[in-house]
GROMACS .gro file of C-alpha atoms in nm:
model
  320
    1UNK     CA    1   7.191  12.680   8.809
    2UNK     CA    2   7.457  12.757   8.552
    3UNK     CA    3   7.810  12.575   8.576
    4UNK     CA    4   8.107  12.817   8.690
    5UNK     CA    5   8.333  12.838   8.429
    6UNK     CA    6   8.722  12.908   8.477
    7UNK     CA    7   8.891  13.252   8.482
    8UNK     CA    8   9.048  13.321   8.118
    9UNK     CA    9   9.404  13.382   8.224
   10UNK     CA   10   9.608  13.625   8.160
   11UNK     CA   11   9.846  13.423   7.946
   12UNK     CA   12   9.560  13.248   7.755
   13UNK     CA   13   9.421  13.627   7.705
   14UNK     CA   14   9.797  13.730   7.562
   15UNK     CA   15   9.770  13.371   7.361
   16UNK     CA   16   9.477  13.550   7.183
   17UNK     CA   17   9.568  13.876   7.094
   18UNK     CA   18   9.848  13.722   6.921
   19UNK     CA   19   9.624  13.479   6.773
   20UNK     CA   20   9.384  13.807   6.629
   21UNK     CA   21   9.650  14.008   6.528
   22UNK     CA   22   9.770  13.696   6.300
   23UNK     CA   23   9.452  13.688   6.182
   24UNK     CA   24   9.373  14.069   6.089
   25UNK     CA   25   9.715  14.054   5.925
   26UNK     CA   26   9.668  13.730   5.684
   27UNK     CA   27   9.322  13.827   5.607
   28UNK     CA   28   9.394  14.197   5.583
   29UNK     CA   29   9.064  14.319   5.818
   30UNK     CA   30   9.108  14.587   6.036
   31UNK     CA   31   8.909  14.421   6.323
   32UNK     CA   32   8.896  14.073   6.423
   33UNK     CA   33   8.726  14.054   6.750
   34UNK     CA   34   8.701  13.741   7.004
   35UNK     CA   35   8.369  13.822   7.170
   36UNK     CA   36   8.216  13.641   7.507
   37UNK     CA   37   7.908  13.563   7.535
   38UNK     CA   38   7.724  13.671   7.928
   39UNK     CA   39   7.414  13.731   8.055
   40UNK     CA   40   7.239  13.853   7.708
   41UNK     CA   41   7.558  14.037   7.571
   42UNK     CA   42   7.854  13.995   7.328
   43UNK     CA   43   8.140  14.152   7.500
   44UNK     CA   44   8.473  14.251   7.301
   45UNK     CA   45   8.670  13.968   7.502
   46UNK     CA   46   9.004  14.036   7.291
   47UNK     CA   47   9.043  14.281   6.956
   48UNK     CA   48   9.320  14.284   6.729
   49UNK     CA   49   9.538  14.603   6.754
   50UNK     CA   50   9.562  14.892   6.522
   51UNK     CA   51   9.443  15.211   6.447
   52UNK     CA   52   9.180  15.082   6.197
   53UNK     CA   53   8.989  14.896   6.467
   54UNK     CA   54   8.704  15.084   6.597
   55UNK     CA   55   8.608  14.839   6.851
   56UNK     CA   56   8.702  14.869   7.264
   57UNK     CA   57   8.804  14.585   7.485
   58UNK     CA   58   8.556  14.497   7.724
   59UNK     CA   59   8.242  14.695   7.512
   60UNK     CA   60   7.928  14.491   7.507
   61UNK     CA   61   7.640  14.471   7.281
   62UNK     CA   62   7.349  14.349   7.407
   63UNK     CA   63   7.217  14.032   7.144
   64UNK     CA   64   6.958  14.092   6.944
   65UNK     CA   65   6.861  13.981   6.593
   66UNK     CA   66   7.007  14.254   6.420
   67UNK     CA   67   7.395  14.173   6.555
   68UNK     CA   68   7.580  13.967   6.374
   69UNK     CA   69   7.686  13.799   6.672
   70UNK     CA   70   7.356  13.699   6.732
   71UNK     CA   71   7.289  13.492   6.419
   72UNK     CA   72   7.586  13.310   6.497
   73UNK     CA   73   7.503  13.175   6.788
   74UNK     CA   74   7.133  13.151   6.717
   75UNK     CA   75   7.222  12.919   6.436
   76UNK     CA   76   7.523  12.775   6.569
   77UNK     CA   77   7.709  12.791   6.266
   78UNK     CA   78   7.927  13.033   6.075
   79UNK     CA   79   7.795  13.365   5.920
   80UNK     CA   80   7.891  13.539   5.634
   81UNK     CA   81   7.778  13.877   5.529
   82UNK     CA   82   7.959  14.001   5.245
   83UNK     CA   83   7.791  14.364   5.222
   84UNK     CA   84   7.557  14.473   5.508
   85UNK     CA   85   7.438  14.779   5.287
   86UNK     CA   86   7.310  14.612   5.026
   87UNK     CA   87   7.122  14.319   5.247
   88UNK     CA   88   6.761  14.402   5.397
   89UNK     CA   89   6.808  14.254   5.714
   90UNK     CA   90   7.145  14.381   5.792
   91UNK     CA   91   7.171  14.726   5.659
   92UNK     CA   92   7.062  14.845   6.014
   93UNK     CA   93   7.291  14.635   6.205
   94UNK     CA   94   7.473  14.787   6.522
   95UNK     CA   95   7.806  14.745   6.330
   96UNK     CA   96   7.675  14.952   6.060
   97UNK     CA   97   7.765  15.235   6.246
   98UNK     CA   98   8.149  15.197   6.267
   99UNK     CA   99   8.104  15.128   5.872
  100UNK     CA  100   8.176  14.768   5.932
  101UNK     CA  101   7.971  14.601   5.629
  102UNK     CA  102   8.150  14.211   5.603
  103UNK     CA  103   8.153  14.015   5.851
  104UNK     CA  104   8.256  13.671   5.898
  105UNK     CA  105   8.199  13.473   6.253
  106UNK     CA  106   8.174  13.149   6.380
  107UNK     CA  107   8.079  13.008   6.710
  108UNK     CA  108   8.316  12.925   7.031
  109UNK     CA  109   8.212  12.652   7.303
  110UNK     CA  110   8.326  12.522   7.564
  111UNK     CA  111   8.400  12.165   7.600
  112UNK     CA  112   8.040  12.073   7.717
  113UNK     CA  113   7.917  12.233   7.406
  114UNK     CA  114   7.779  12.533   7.571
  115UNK     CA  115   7.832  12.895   7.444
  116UNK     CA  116   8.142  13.077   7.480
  117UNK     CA  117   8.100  13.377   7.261
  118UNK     CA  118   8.225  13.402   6.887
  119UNK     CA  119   8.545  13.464   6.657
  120UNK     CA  120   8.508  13.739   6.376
  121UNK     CA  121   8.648  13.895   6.105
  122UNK     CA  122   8.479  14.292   5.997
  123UNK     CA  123   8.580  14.551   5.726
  124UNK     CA  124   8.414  14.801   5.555
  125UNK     CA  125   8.389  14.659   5.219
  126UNK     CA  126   8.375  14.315   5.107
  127UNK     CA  127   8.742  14.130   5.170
  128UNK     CA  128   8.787  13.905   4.927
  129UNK     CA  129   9.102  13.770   5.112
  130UNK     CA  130   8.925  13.764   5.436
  131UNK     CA  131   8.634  13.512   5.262
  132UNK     CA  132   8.964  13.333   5.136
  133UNK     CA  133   9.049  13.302   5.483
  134UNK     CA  134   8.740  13.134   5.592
  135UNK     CA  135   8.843  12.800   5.636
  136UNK     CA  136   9.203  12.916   5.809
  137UNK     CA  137   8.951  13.155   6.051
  138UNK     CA  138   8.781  12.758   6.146
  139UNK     CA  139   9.122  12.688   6.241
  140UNK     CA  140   9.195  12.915   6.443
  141UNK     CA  141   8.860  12.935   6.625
  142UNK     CA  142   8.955  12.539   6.739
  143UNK     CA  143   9.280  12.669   6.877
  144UNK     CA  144   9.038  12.889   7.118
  145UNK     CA  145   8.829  12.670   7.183
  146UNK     CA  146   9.144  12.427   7.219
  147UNK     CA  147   9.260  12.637   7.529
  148UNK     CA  148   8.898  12.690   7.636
  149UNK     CA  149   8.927  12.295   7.701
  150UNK     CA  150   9.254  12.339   7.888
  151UNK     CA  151   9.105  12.609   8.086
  152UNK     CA  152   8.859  12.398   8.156
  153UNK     CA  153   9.090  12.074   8.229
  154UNK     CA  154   9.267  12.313   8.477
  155UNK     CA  155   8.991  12.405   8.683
  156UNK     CA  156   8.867  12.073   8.730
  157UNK     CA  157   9.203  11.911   8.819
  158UNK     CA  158   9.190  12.223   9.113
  159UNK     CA  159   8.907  12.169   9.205
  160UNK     CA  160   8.967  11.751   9.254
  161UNK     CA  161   9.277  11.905   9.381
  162UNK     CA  162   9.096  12.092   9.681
  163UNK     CA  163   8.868  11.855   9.691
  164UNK     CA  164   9.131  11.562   9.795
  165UNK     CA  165   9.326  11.824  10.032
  166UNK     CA  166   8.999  11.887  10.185
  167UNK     CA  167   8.972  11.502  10.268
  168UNK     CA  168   9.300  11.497  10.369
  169UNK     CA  169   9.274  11.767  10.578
  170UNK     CA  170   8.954  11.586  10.748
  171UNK     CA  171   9.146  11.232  10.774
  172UNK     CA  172   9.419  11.425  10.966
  173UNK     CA  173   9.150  11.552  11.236
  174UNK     CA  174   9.005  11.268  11.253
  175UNK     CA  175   9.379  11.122  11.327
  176UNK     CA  176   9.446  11.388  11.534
  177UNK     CA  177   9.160  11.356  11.734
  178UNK     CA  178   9.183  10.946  11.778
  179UNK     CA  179   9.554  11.009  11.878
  180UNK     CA  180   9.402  11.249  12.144
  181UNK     CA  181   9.168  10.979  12.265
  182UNK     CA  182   9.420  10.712  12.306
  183UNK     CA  183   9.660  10.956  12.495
  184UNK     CA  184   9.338  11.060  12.717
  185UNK     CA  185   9.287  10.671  12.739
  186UNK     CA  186   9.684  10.572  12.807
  187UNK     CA  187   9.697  10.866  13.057
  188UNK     CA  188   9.410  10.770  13.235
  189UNK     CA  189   9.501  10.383  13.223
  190UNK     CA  190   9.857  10.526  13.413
  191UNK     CA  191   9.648  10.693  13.657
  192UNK     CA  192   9.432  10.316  13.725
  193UNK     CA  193   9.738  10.106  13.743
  194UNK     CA  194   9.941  10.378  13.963
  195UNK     CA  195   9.599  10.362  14.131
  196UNK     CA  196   9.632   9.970  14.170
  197UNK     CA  197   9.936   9.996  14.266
  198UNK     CA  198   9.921  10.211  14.565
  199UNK     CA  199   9.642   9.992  14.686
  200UNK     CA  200   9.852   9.689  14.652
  201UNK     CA  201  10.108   9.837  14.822
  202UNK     CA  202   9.819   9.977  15.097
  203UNK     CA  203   9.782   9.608  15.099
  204UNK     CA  204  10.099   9.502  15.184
  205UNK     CA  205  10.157   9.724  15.477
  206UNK     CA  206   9.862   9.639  15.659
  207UNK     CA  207   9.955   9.262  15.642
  208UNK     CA  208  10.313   9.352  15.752
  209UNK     CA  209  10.141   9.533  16.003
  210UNK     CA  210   9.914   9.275  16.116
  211UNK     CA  211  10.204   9.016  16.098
  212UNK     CA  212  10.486   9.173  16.307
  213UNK     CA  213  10.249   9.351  16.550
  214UNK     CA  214  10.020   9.022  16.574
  215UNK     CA  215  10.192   8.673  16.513
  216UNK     CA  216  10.574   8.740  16.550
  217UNK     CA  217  10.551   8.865  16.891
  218UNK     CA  218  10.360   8.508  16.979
  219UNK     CA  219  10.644   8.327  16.833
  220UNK     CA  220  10.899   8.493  17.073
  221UNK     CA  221  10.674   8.385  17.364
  222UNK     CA  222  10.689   8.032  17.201
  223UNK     CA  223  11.020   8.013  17.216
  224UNK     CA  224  11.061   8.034  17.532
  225UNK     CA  225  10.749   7.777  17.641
  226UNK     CA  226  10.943   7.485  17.420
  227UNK     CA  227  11.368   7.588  17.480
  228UNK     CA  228  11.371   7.173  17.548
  229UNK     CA  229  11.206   7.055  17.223
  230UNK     CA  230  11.500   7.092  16.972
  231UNK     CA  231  11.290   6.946  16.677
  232UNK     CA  232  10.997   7.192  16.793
  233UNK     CA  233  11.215   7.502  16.795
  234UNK     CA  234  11.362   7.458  16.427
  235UNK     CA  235  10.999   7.437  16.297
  236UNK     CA  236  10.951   7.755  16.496
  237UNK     CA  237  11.260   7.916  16.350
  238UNK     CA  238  11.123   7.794  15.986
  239UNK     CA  239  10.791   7.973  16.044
  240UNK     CA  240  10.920   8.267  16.220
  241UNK     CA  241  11.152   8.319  15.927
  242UNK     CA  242  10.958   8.250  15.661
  243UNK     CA  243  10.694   8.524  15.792
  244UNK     CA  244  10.967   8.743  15.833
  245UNK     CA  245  11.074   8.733  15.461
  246UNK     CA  246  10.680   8.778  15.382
  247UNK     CA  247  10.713   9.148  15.552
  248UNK     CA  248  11.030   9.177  15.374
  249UNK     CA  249  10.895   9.133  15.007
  250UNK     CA  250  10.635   8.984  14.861
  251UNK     CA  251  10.774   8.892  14.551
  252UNK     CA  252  11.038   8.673  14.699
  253UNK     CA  253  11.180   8.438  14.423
  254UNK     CA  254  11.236   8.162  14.661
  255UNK     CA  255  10.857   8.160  14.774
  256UNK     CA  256  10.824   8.148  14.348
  257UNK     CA  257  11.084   7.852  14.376
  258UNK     CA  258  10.892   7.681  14.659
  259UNK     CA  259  10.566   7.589  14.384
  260UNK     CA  260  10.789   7.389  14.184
  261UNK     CA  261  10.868   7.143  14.505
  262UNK     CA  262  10.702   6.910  14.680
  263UNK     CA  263  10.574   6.964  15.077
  264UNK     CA  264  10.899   6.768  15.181
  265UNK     CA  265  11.108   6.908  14.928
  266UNK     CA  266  10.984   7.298  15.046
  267UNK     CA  267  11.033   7.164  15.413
  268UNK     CA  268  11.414   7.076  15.340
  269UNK     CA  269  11.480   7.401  15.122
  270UNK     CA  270  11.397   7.582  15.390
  271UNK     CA  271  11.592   7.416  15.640
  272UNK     CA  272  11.915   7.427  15.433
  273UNK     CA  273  11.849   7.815  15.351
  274UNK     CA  274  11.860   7.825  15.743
  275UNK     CA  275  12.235   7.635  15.729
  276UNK     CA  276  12.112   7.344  15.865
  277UNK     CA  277  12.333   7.004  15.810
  278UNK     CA  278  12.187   6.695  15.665
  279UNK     CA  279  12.193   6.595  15.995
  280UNK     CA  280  12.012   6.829  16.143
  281UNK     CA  281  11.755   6.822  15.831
  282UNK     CA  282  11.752   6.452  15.925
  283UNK     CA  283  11.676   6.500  16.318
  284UNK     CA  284  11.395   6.777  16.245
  285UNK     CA  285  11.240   6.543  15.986
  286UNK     CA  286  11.260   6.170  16.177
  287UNK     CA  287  11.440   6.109  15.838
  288UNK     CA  288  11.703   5.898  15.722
  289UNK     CA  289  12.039   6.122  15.604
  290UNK     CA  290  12.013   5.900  15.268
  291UNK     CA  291  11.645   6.039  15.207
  292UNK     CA  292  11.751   6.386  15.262
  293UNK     CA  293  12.042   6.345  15.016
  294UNK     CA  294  11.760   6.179  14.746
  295UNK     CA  295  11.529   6.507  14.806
  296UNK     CA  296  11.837   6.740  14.793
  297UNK     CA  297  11.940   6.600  14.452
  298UNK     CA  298  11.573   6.602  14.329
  299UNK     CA  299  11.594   6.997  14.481
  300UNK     CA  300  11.901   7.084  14.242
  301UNK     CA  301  11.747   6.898  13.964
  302UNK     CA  302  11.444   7.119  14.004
  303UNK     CA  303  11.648   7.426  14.060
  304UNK     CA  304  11.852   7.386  13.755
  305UNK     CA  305  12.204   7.313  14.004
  306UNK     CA  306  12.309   7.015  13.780
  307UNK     CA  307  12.638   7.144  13.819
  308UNK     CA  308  12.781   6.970  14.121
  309UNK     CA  309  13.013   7.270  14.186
  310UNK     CA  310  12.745   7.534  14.252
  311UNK     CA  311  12.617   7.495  14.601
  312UNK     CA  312  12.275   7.471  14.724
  313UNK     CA  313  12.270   7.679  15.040
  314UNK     CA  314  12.413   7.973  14.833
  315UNK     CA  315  12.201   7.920  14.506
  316UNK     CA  316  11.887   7.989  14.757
  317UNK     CA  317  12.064   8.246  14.959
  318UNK     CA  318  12.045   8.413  14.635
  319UNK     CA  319  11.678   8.359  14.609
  320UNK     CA  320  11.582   8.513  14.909
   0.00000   0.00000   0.00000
């Protein structure tokens, strides 16, 4: 499969006809043609103006080897013919019949080294200036074949071009879509924990359910069996609170407190949260005032009350 070749543009195209004009005018020719080569025919690619120039932009001849053109690129080298009717082989040539009997051409190629067409010089007699001009015509053909290159350069630079917004265009659905997914996975990750949630808090109701409708009404009718056992009734009070906090909230920050103490320690926070004296704590406990003093101080320690002006009851007050 043939390579696509670039589009010659119209600035490279208006490049050219000033480039042939130049030419005609130096060499003094009437035509100087840039001819491109497609598909078995030369076609009049850009001519140089004037009246004098019987050849049409765009008119193709097909190759043969009786067109100048022909031997050109057959050989791949330059052709000179300095009087068609006086040479065998080119006396019949299809330029002999616009009188066109010296020729000079040379080949054009694209970068790769394929063929582009040619560059030519034609009169009807022989042109000494124009075979003067020869090597200046070599010049100018590498100028063509110069922006043939660029052309060329172009293309490829669009198409890496495309080719890299094409792949950018890809990364970004590919972004888009993972950025879908983890939205899809965050939303349905809200709808799990809300989920969680509710059942935790489905959780919660049933055990303050089960709690005031089951145990605290027992503790009322406990009360009332031991009204003469002072130390008996505190621990009652104690439990009966301490349940009633649990329906309250279950993220009480004294219960968190509580792990930090010992048994005794948890017994006696809870009995000064109640307002309960040393005394009193001392009574409930069989203990000795002095020991309850040595766990409060180990209490405040724990709590972070170093300060002997903050005060215990209030500090846990707080924490309820």
């Amino acid at each position: 499969m043939m390579e696509s070749r670039p589009e010659i543009t119209p600035e490279t195209l208006t490049k050219w006809q000033y480039l042939v004009d130049q030419i005609s005018e130096i060499a003094d020719v009437p035509a100087t043609l840039i001819m491109h080569t497609s598909d078995q025919h030369n076609n009049v690619c850009v001519k140089s103006t004037g009246d004098e120039n019987p050849y049409i932009e765009g008119q193709s001849f097909l190759l043969h080897d009786k067109l100048y053109c022909f031997d050109v690129l057959e050989n791949d080298a330059e052709l000179c013919v300095e009087d068609a009717a006086h040479d065998p082989h080119w006396h019949d040539n299809p330029d002999m019949e616009y009188g066109m009997s010296f020729y000079v051409g040379l080949p054009l190629k694209w970068p790769d080294g394929s063929v582009f067409g040619t560059i030519c010089m034609l009169d009807r007699f022989r042109n000494k200036r124009a075979l003067s001009f020869r090597n200046g015509l070599r010049q100018f053909s590498r100028i063509v074949e110069d922006d043939l290159a660029m052309l060329e350069e172009i293309e490829q630079r669009r198409k890496a071009e495309a080719c890299l917004q094409q792949e950018l265009n890809s990364r970004e659905e590919i972004i888009k879509k993972r950025t879908q997914d983890l939205e899809d996975a965050n939303t349905a990750l809200r709808v799990l924990l809300k989920g969680v949630e509710n059942s935790k808090s489905e959780v919660e109701d049933r055990i303050v359910q089960q709690i005031r409708g089951l145990v605290l009404p027992h503790i009322g009718r406990l009360h009332q069996l031991i009204a003469d056992d002072d130390r008996a009734i505190v621990h009652l009070d104690i439990v009966e609170t301490n349940l009633k906090n649990i329906t309250s909230t279950f993220t009480c920050k004294l219960a968190q407190a509580l792990v930090e103490l010992t048994p005794t320690e948890a017994e006696i926070v809870q009995l000064i949260a109640q307002g309960r004296s040393t005394k009193e704590i001392a009574k409930t406990l069989s203990r000795g005032t002095s020991t309850v003093d040595f766990h409060r101080n180990n209490i405040r320690q724990k709590l972070g009350l170093t300060h002997r002006g903050k005060n215990l009851r209030q500090h846990l007050a707080a924490l309820s």
